[in-house]
mmCIF file of C-alpha atoms in Angstrom:
data_model
loop_
_atom_site.group_PDB
_atom_site.id
_atom_site.type_symbol
_atom_site.label_atom_id
_atom_site.label_comp_id
_atom_site.label_asym_id
_atom_site.label_seq_id
_atom_site.Cartn_x
_atom_site.Cartn_y
_atom_site.Cartn_z
ATOM 1 C CA GLY O 1 105.380 97.595 119.119
ATOM 2 C CA ILE O 2 106.833 101.015 119.475
ATOM 3 C CA GLN O 3 104.419 103.932 119.976
ATOM 4 C CA VAL O 4 105.018 107.225 118.275
ATOM 5 C CA GLU O 5 103.016 110.279 119.481
ATOM 6 C CA GLN O 6 102.939 113.687 117.717
ATOM 7 C CA SER O 7 101.702 116.867 119.063
ATOM 8 C CA PRO O 8 99.791 118.934 118.491
ATOM 9 C CA PRO O 9 97.501 117.149 116.054
ATOM 10 C CA ASP O 10 96.559 120.380 114.291
ATOM 11 C CA LEU O 11 98.253 123.724 114.066
ATOM 12 C CA ILE O 12 97.025 126.956 112.390
ATOM 13 C CA LEU O 13 99.598 129.597 111.852
ATOM 14 C CA GLN O 14 99.663 133.084 110.447
ATOM 15 C CA GLU O 15 102.273 133.573 107.733
ATOM 16 C CA GLY O 16 105.521 134.611 109.312
ATOM 17 C CA ALA O 17 104.922 132.854 112.625
ATOM 18 C CA ASN O 18 107.199 130.234 114.263
ATOM 19 C CA SER O 19 106.199 126.865 115.609
ATOM 20 C CA THR O 20 107.471 123.743 117.220
ATOM 21 C CA LEU O 21 106.141 120.214 116.504
ATOM 22 C CA ARG O 22 106.901 117.425 118.910
ATOM 23 C CA CYS O 23 107.412 113.693 118.475
ATOM 24 C CA ASN O 24 107.603 111.285 121.504
ATOM 25 C CA PHE O 25 108.529 107.592 121.170
ATOM 26 C CA SER O 26 108.184 104.826 123.548
ATOM 27 C CA ASP O 27 111.395 102.872 123.085
ATOM 28 C CA SER O 28 115.037 103.221 121.933
ATOM 29 C CA VAL O 29 115.306 103.558 118.171
ATOM 30 C CA ASN O 30 117.938 103.304 115.580
ATOM 31 C CA ASN O 31 116.911 106.376 113.658
ATOM 32 C CA LEU O 32 114.288 109.001 113.247
ATOM 33 C CA GLN O 33 113.107 110.831 110.288
ATOM 34 C CA TRP O 34 110.781 113.890 109.694
ATOM 35 C CA PHE O 35 108.621 114.049 106.568
ATOM 36 C CA HIS O 36 106.325 116.596 105.033
ATOM 37 C CA GLN O 37 103.323 115.334 103.078
ATOM 38 C CA ASN O 38 102.238 117.888 100.584
ATOM 39 C CA PRO O 39 98.694 118.412 99.336
ATOM 40 C CA TRP O 40 99.335 116.154 96.441
ATOM 41 C CA GLY O 41 100.146 113.250 98.886
ATOM 42 C CA GLN O 42 103.849 113.058 98.284
ATOM 43 C CA LEU O 43 106.199 112.380 101.210
ATOM 44 C CA ILE O 44 109.099 114.760 101.288
ATOM 45 C CA ASN O 45 112.155 113.867 103.356
ATOM 46 C CA LEU O 46 112.954 116.690 105.720
ATOM 47 C CA PHE O 47 115.477 115.372 108.169
ATOM 48 C CA TYR O 48 117.260 112.077 108.973
ATOM 49 C CA ILE O 49 118.139 112.723 112.591
ATOM 50 C CA PRO O 50 118.843 109.834 114.969
ATOM 51 C CA SER O 51 120.295 112.341 117.433
ATOM 52 C CA GLY O 52 121.487 115.973 117.685
ATOM 53 C CA THR O 53 120.418 119.016 115.737
ATOM 54 C CA LYS O 54 120.164 119.755 112.009
ATOM 55 C CA GLN O 55 119.045 122.741 110.107
ATOM 56 C CA ASN O 56 117.853 123.214 106.601
ATOM 57 C CA GLY O 57 116.771 126.699 105.673
ATOM 58 C CA ARG O 58 113.743 127.767 107.797
ATOM 59 C CA LEU O 59 113.433 124.252 109.210
ATOM 60 C CA SER O 60 115.440 122.739 112.006
ATOM 61 C CA ALA O 61 115.141 119.525 114.023
ATOM 62 C CA THR O 62 116.610 118.232 117.274
ATOM 63 C CA THR O 63 116.404 114.675 118.563
ATOM 64 C CA VAL O 64 117.296 113.728 122.166
ATOM 65 C CA ALA O 65 117.429 109.967 121.749
ATOM 66 C CA THR O 66 118.079 109.356 125.507
ATOM 67 C CA GLU O 67 114.880 111.123 126.437
ATOM 68 C CA ARG O 68 112.953 109.675 123.489
ATOM 69 C CA TYR O 69 111.684 112.792 121.698
ATOM 70 C CA SER O 70 112.369 115.003 118.781
ATOM 71 C CA LEU O 71 111.353 118.440 117.863
ATOM 72 C CA LEU O 72 110.718 120.177 114.430
ATOM 73 C CA TYR O 73 111.024 123.883 114.293
ATOM 74 C CA ILE O 74 109.417 125.877 111.514
ATOM 75 C CA SER O 75 110.531 129.553 111.463
ATOM 76 C CA SER O 76 109.018 132.345 109.396
ATOM 77 C CA SER O 77 106.212 130.074 108.160
ATOM 78 C CA GLN O 78 104.989 130.316 104.596
ATOM 79 C CA THR O 79 101.842 129.095 103.043
ATOM 80 C CA THR O 80 103.835 126.404 101.154
ATOM 81 C CA ASP O 81 104.687 124.963 104.655
ATOM 82 C CA SER O 82 101.071 123.727 104.912
ATOM 83 C CA GLY O 83 100.514 120.009 104.878
ATOM 84 C CA VAL O 84 100.970 117.139 107.297
ATOM 85 C CA TYR O 85 104.303 116.562 109.074
ATOM 86 C CA PHE O 86 105.142 113.065 110.107
ATOM 87 C CA CYS O 87 107.720 111.721 112.517
ATOM 88 C CA ALA O 88 108.828 108.160 111.866
ATOM 89 C CA VAL O 89 111.160 105.959 113.944
ATOM 90 C CA TRP O 90 113.103 102.851 112.830
ATOM 91 C CA LYS O 91 113.222 99.829 115.024
ATOM 92 C CA ASP O 92 113.282 96.094 114.251
ATOM 93 C CA TYR O 93 113.396 96.436 110.436
ATOM 94 C CA LYS O 94 110.301 98.712 110.474
ATOM 95 C CA LEU O 95 109.660 102.393 110.208
ATOM 96 C CA SER O 96 106.717 103.327 112.543
ATOM 97 C CA PHE O 97 104.966 106.531 111.874
ATOM 98 C CA GLY O 98 103.178 108.929 114.206
ATOM 99 C CA ALA O 99 99.691 110.103 113.382
ATOM 100 C CA GLY O 100 101.065 113.470 112.049
ATOM 101 C CA THR O 101 100.603 117.196 112.728
ATOM 102 C CA THR O 102 98.437 119.023 110.207
ATOM 103 C CA VAL O 103 99.736 122.530 109.679
ATOM 104 C CA THR O 104 97.809 125.268 107.967
ATOM 105 C CA VAL O 105 99.609 128.471 107.319
ATOM 106 C CA ARG O 106 97.215 131.402 106.470
ATOM 107 C CA ALA O 107 98.338 134.359 104.323
ATOM 108 C CA GLU D 1 118.420 111.297 89.461
ATOM 109 C CA ALA D 2 118.349 109.005 92.443
ATOM 110 C CA GLN D 3 114.732 108.109 92.969
ATOM 111 C CA VAL D 4 112.021 105.501 93.852
ATOM 112 C CA THR D 5 109.416 105.160 91.104
ATOM 113 C CA GLN D 6 105.968 103.602 91.281
ATOM 114 C CA ASN D 7 103.547 102.686 88.666
ATOM 115 C CA PRO D 8 100.731 103.210 88.200
ATOM 116 C CA ARG D 9 100.225 106.446 90.040
ATOM 117 C CA TYR D 10 96.461 106.126 89.959
ATOM 118 C CA LEU D 11 94.440 103.034 89.504
ATOM 119 C CA ILE D 12 90.629 102.321 89.680
ATOM 120 C CA THR D 13 89.741 98.593 89.492
ATOM 121 C CA VAL D 14 87.026 96.186 90.335
ATOM 122 C CA THR D 15 86.839 93.592 93.189
ATOM 123 C CA GLY D 16 88.691 90.388 92.355
ATOM 124 C CA LYS D 17 90.730 91.612 89.375
ATOM 125 C CA LYS D 18 94.356 90.805 90.070
ATOM 126 C CA LEU D 19 96.738 93.823 89.841
ATOM 127 C CA THR D 20 100.405 94.615 90.382
ATOM 128 C CA VAL D 21 101.919 97.902 91.524
ATOM 129 C CA THR D 22 105.565 98.150 90.473
ATOM 130 C CA CYS D 23 108.272 99.822 92.499
ATOM 131 C CA SER D 24 111.792 100.408 91.347
ATOM 132 C CA GLN D 25 114.792 102.223 92.910
ATOM 133 C CA ASN D 26 118.045 103.265 91.150
ATOM 134 C CA MET D 27 120.133 103.739 94.314
ATOM 135 C CA ASN D 28 121.370 100.100 94.790
ATOM 136 C CA HIS D 29 119.486 99.981 98.036
ATOM 137 C CA GLU D 30 119.250 96.680 99.906
ATOM 138 C CA TYR D 31 116.103 97.343 101.887
ATOM 139 C CA MET D 32 112.673 97.984 100.281
ATOM 140 C CA SER D 33 109.135 98.114 101.800
ATOM 141 C CA TRP D 34 105.595 98.934 101.127
ATOM 142 C CA TYR D 35 103.173 101.028 103.199
ATOM 143 C CA ARG D 36 99.661 101.865 102.946
ATOM 144 C CA GLN D 37 98.109 105.149 104.224
ATOM 145 C CA ASP D 38 94.445 105.435 105.398
ATOM 146 C CA PRO D 39 92.626 108.375 106.986
ATOM 147 C CA GLY D 40 92.800 108.049 110.737
ATOM 148 C CA LEU D 41 95.156 105.154 110.561
ATOM 149 C CA GLY D 42 98.351 106.737 109.345
ATOM 150 C CA LEU D 43 101.040 104.845 107.439
ATOM 151 C CA ARG D 44 101.302 101.147 108.111
ATOM 152 C CA GLN D 45 103.854 98.693 106.822
ATOM 153 C CA ILE D 46 102.708 95.897 104.523
ATOM 154 C CA TYR D 47 105.805 93.961 103.623
ATOM 155 C CA TYR D 48 109.507 94.603 103.559
ATOM 156 C CA SER D 49 112.537 93.056 101.970
ATOM 157 C CA MET D 50 116.100 93.107 103.336
ATOM 158 C CA ASN D 51 117.689 91.908 100.174
ATOM 159 C CA VAL D 52 116.992 89.810 96.996
ATOM 160 C CA GLU D 53 114.845 86.750 97.743
ATOM 161 C CA VAL D 54 114.379 87.851 101.400
ATOM 162 C CA THR D 55 110.931 89.197 102.227
ATOM 163 C CA ASP D 56 108.927 89.430 105.531
ATOM 164 C CA LYS D 57 105.505 90.615 106.714
ATOM 165 C CA GLY D 58 104.842 93.985 108.180
ATOM 166 C CA ASP D 59 101.871 95.039 110.169
ATOM 167 C CA VAL D 60 99.123 94.479 107.627
ATOM 168 C CA PRO D 61 100.154 91.789 105.120
ATOM 169 C CA GLU D 62 96.780 90.199 104.550
ATOM 170 C CA GLY D 63 95.639 90.291 100.942
ATOM 171 C CA TYR D 64 99.068 91.250 99.547
ATOM 172 C CA LYS D 65 101.952 89.475 98.081
ATOM 173 C CA VAL D 66 105.494 90.644 97.145
ATOM 174 C CA SER D 67 108.565 89.322 95.450
ATOM 175 C CA ARG D 68 112.182 90.499 95.224
ATOM 176 C CA LYS D 69 113.821 88.785 92.423
ATOM 177 C CA GLU D 70 116.056 91.736 91.536
ATOM 178 C CA LYS D 71 117.666 94.252 93.798
ATOM 179 C CA ARG D 72 116.064 97.206 92.231
ATOM 180 C CA ASN D 73 112.444 96.023 91.975
ATOM 181 C CA PHE D 74 109.859 95.199 94.575
ATOM 182 C CA PRO D 75 106.406 94.776 93.148
ATOM 183 C CA LEU D 76 103.211 94.667 95.310
ATOM 184 C CA ILE D 77 100.679 92.141 94.095
ATOM 185 C CA LEU D 78 96.951 92.084 95.024
ATOM 186 C CA GLU D 79 95.634 88.728 93.847
ATOM 187 C CA SER D 80 92.017 89.446 94.524
ATOM 188 C CA PRO D 81 91.518 93.101 95.555
ATOM 189 C CA SER D 82 88.682 94.109 97.852
ATOM 190 C CA PRO D 83 87.203 97.467 98.571
ATOM 191 C CA ASN D 84 88.916 97.644 101.997
ATOM 192 C CA GLN D 85 92.330 97.713 100.014
ATOM 193 C CA THR D 86 91.364 101.121 98.682
ATOM 194 C CA SER D 87 94.207 103.192 99.980
ATOM 195 C CA LEU D 88 97.359 105.345 99.096
ATOM 196 C CA TYR D 89 100.210 103.036 98.700
ATOM 197 C CA PHE D 90 103.968 104.034 99.182
ATOM 198 C CA CYS D 91 107.001 102.132 98.290
ATOM 199 C CA ALA D 92 110.239 103.004 100.150
ATOM 200 C CA SER D 93 113.921 102.042 100.061
ATOM 201 C CA SER D 94 117.104 102.489 102.130
ATOM 202 C CA LEU D 95 120.797 101.690 101.671
ATOM 203 C CA SER D 96 121.239 99.468 104.627
ATOM 204 C CA GLN D 97 119.238 96.647 106.099
ATOM 205 C CA GLY D 98 117.411 98.868 108.429
ATOM 206 C CA ALA D 99 118.540 102.077 110.057
ATOM 207 C CA GLY D 100 119.389 104.035 106.979
ATOM 208 C CA GLU D 101 117.424 107.071 105.685
ATOM 209 C CA GLN D 102 114.242 105.923 103.902
ATOM 210 C CA TYR D 103 113.394 107.344 100.481
ATOM 211 C CA PHE D 104 109.664 107.071 99.504
ATOM 212 C CA GLY D 105 108.104 106.836 96.125
ATOM 213 C CA PRO D 106 105.456 109.279 94.915
ATOM 214 C CA GLY D 107 102.547 107.055 95.967
ATOM 215 C CA THR D 108 99.880 105.046 94.134
ATOM 216 C CA ARG D 109 96.234 105.855 94.743
ATOM 217 C CA LEU D 110 94.215 102.702 94.435
ATOM 218 C CA THR D 111 90.401 102.550 94.381
ATOM 219 C CA VAL D 112 88.709 99.181 94.401
ATOM 220 C CA THR D 113 85.051 99.271 93.559
#
């Protein structure tokens, strides 16, 4: 099956800092999504981004499908950005998740 | 409001007592699926359904059953739960048979003692 690797596994930020999360995948995919799992366990859709660049407030994402990677940018981080960020790719009727990046933003 | 709902949100049960976790979506989505999330193992697909009466196994189907009699509902059935099925369960749906954006329910925390 397809392999999805996220880096770094853990990230500690001071409030106001910027960061980049990376997702690499081992095969061509039909789509890619980024999620944020909050401390209550809920999965929040951030981006549906099979290719190209999208922005939503302080967050943006870029997917380069031909090179099999996606990046999630967090700018001016806030404590509410803490949680686990997952990348997931769709192939063969299945969404395969990476292991996630745990982000801790300190005040 | 467009959403995926799951019930119950929290459940503690005993080994062998049959249970059903319901999942419902109000977006007229064709595709629905179930995932479980475990520490160190991430999210893994249990079953999926491409449309009414069409279901198929995901990566970890053992010990689970599903049915899709109506487009909006996709219940997950544990006929004889065991402690290794203690997990956080998510239901998801998407418009198309595949590739569309997946929307997740709020999750169901199941503990089997």
